[in-house]
């Protein structure tokens, strides 16, 4: 005998999908601040890469005008600075895309940053905490990548206060650079 279907019954499959979707959204919302912070660290590393490479190449150009030998110790320190800047950019890009191995690269950079007492120590300590905390480890898992893919509509919203503070910091850095350039003339 065939089973009679009740046309007024709630569709079970859709409810199960909704419940799974709600659970995935809950997981994403619980980890959204950590996710945004890790992306911010990636951006910080990329910015550090740009500044380090720009400064390093400027020093190399100036150094080549005055130096005679490549074996000079100052050349090796410049080369190390350029390599570190490249590592920062590479790690920053990978952190922004939650590559599993980028936690190790971020750890190496942060351990070096611990030496920049006191501000670098505080920032690098926070980054290490962020990368190795339970939520930080979760964000880098393959399963969480599925959560991100399933919830593209959930986005972190940066407050206006943060944008204003960022604008002020950028203005101060640009003003400092202009004053430094004018002061040398």
CSV table of C-alpha atoms in Angstrom, one decimal, residues 11-181:
chain,number,residue,atom,x,y,z
A,11,UNK,CA,8.6,19.9,4.9
A,12,UNK,CA,11.2,18.1,7.0
A,13,UNK,CA,14.2,18.5,4.8
A,14,UNK,CA,13.9,22.2,4.6
A,15,UNK,CA,13.6,22.5,8.4
A,16,UNK,CA,16.7,20.3,8.8
A,17,UNK,CA,18.5,22.5,6.4
A,18,UNK,CA,17.3,25.6,8.2
A,19,UNK,CA,18.5,24.2,11.5
A,20,UNK,CA,21.9,23.4,10.0
A,21,UNK,CA,22.1,26.9,8.5
A,22,UNK,CA,21.2,28.5,11.8
A,23,UNK,CA,24.0,26.4,13.5
A,24,UNK,CA,26.5,27.4,10.9
A,25,UNK,CA,25.5,31.1,11.3
A,26,UNK,CA,25.9,30.8,15.0
A,27,UNK,CA,29.4,29.4,14.7
A,28,UNK,CA,30.4,32.1,12.2
A,29,UNK,CA,29.0,34.9,14.5
A,30,UNK,CA,30.9,33.5,17.5
A,31,UNK,CA,34.2,33.6,15.6
A,32,UNK,CA,33.6,36.8,13.6
A,33,UNK,CA,35.6,39.1,15.8
A,34,UNK,CA,38.6,36.7,15.8
A,35,UNK,CA,38.3,36.4,12.0
A,36,UNK,CA,38.3,40.2,11.6
A,37,UNK,CA,41.2,40.6,14.0
A,38,UNK,CA,43.3,38.0,12.1
A,39,UNK,CA,42.5,39.8,8.8
A,40,UNK,CA,43.6,43.1,10.5
A,41,UNK,CA,46.9,41.4,11.5
A,42,UNK,CA,47.3,40.3,7.9
A,43,UNK,CA,46.8,43.9,6.7
A,44,UNK,CA,49.2,45.1,9.4
A,45,UNK,CA,51.8,42.7,8.1
A,46,UNK,CA,51.2,43.7,4.5
A,47,UNK,CA,51.6,47.4,5.5
A,48,UNK,CA,54.8,46.5,7.3
A,49,UNK,CA,56.0,44.7,4.2
A,50,UNK,CA,55.4,47.8,2.0
A,51,UNK,CA,57.1,50.1,4.5
A,52,UNK,CA,60.1,47.8,5.0
A,53,UNK,CA,60.6,47.1,1.4
A,54,UNK,CA,60.3,50.8,0.4
A,55,UNK,CA,62.7,51.8,3.1
A,56,UNK,CA,65.0,48.9,2.4
A,57,UNK,CA,65.2,49.7,-1.3
A,58,UNK,CA,65.8,53.4,-0.5
A,59,UNK,CA,68.7,52.4,1.8
A,60,UNK,CA,70.1,50.0,-0.9
A,61,UNK,CA,70.1,52.8,-3.5
A,62,UNK,CA,71.9,55.1,-1.1
A,63,UNK,CA,74.2,52.4,0.1
A,64,UNK,CA,75.3,51.5,-3.5
A,65,UNK,CA,76.3,55.1,-4.1
A,66,UNK,CA,78.7,55.1,-1.1
A,67,UNK,CA,79.8,51.4,-0.6
A,68,UNK,CA,82.5,49.5,-2.4
A,69,UNK,CA,81.9,45.9,-1.4
A,70,UNK,CA,78.9,43.7,-1.2
A,71,UNK,CA,80.4,41.8,1.7
A,72,UNK,CA,80.1,44.8,3.9
A,73,UNK,CA,78.1,43.9,7.1
A,74,UNK,CA,75.6,46.7,6.5
A,75,UNK,CA,74.7,45.2,3.2
A,76,UNK,CA,73.9,41.9,4.9
A,77,UNK,CA,71.6,43.7,7.4
A,78,UNK,CA,69.8,45.4,4.6
A,79,UNK,CA,69.4,42.1,2.8
A,80,UNK,CA,68.0,40.6,6.0
A,81,UNK,CA,65.6,43.5,6.4
A,82,UNK,CA,64.3,43.0,2.8
A,83,UNK,CA,63.8,39.3,3.4
A,84,UNK,CA,61.9,40.0,6.6
A,85,UNK,CA,59.7,42.5,4.7
A,86,UNK,CA,59.0,39.9,2.1
A,87,UNK,CA,58.1,37.4,4.7
A,88,UNK,CA,55.7,39.9,6.3
A,89,UNK,CA,53.9,40.4,3.0
A,90,UNK,CA,53.7,36.7,2.3
A,91,UNK,CA,52.4,36.0,5.8
A,92,UNK,CA,50.0,38.9,5.7
A,93,UNK,CA,48.4,37.7,2.5
A,94,UNK,CA,48.1,34.2,3.8
A,95,UNK,CA,46.7,35.3,7.1
A,96,UNK,CA,44.0,37.4,5.3
A,97,UNK,CA,43.0,34.2,3.5
A,98,UNK,CA,43.2,31.9,6.6
A,99,UNK,CA,45.9,29.6,5.2
A,100,UNK,CA,46.7,27.0,7.8
A,101,UNK,CA,50.5,27.4,7.6
A,102,UNK,CA,50.2,31.2,7.9
A,103,UNK,CA,49.8,30.8,11.7
A,104,UNK,CA,53.4,29.6,11.8
A,105,UNK,CA,54.7,32.5,9.7
A,106,UNK,CA,52.7,34.9,11.8
A,107,UNK,CA,54.2,33.3,14.9
A,108,UNK,CA,57.8,33.8,13.6
A,109,UNK,CA,57.1,37.4,12.8
A,110,UNK,CA,55.5,38.0,16.2
A,111,UNK,CA,58.3,36.4,18.1
A,112,UNK,CA,60.7,38.8,16.4
A,113,UNK,CA,58.3,41.6,17.2
A,114,UNK,CA,58.4,40.7,20.9
A,115,UNK,CA,61.9,42.3,20.9
A,116,UNK,CA,60.5,45.7,20.1
A,117,UNK,CA,59.9,46.7,23.7
A,118,UNK,CA,57.4,48.0,24.9
A,119,UNK,CA,54.8,48.6,22.1
A,120,UNK,CA,56.0,45.8,19.8
A,121,UNK,CA,56.0,43.4,22.8
A,122,UNK,CA,52.4,44.2,23.6
A,123,UNK,CA,51.2,44.0,20.0
A,124,UNK,CA,53.1,40.9,19.2
A,125,UNK,CA,51.9,39.2,22.4
A,126,UNK,CA,48.3,39.9,21.4
A,127,UNK,CA,48.9,38.5,17.9
A,128,UNK,CA,50.4,35.3,19.4
A,129,UNK,CA,47.4,35.0,21.6
A,130,UNK,CA,45.1,35.6,18.7
A,131,UNK,CA,46.7,33.0,16.5
A,132,UNK,CA,47.0,30.3,19.1
A,133,UNK,CA,43.7,30.8,21.1
A,134,UNK,CA,41.0,28.2,20.7
A,135,UNK,CA,39.0,30.5,18.4
A,136,UNK,CA,42.1,31.4,16.4
A,137,UNK,CA,42.9,27.8,15.8
A,138,UNK,CA,39.3,27.2,14.8
A,139,UNK,CA,39.3,29.9,12.2
A,140,UNK,CA,42.2,28.2,10.3
A,141,UNK,CA,40.6,24.8,10.1
A,142,UNK,CA,39.2,23.3,6.9
A,143,UNK,CA,35.8,22.9,8.5
A,144,UNK,CA,35.6,26.7,9.3
A,145,UNK,CA,36.4,27.4,5.7
A,146,UNK,CA,33.2,25.6,4.9
A,147,UNK,CA,31.4,27.8,7.5
A,148,UNK,CA,32.7,30.9,5.8
A,149,UNK,CA,31.6,29.6,2.4
A,150,UNK,CA,28.2,28.8,3.7
A,151,UNK,CA,27.7,32.2,5.2
A,152,UNK,CA,28.9,34.8,2.8
A,153,UNK,CA,26.2,37.2,3.9
A,154,UNK,CA,27.7,37.6,7.4
A,155,UNK,CA,30.3,40.4,7.5
A,156,UNK,CA,32.1,42.2,10.2
A,157,UNK,CA,31.1,45.9,10.5
A,158,UNK,CA,33.8,48.3,11.5
A,159,UNK,CA,32.6,51.1,13.7
A,160,UNK,CA,33.0,54.8,12.6
A,161,UNK,CA,35.2,55.5,15.6
A,162,UNK,CA,37.8,53.0,14.3
A,163,UNK,CA,37.7,54.6,10.8
A,164,UNK,CA,38.2,58.1,12.3
A,165,UNK,CA,41.1,56.9,14.5
A,166,UNK,CA,42.7,55.2,11.4
A,167,UNK,CA,42.3,58.5,9.4
A,168,UNK,CA,44.0,60.5,12.2
A,169,UNK,CA,46.9,58.0,12.5
A,170,UNK,CA,47.4,58.1,8.7
A,171,UNK,CA,47.4,61.9,8.8
A,172,UNK,CA,49.9,61.9,11.6
A,173,UNK,CA,52.2,59.5,9.7
A,174,UNK,CA,52.0,61.5,6.5
A,175,UNK,CA,52.6,64.7,8.4
A,176,UNK,CA,55.6,63.2,10.1
A,177,UNK,CA,57.0,62.0,6.8
A,178,UNK,CA,56.6,65.4,5.3
A,179,UNK,CA,58.2,67.2,8.2
A,180,UNK,CA,61.1,64.7,8.1
A,181,UNK,CA,61.6,65.3,4.4
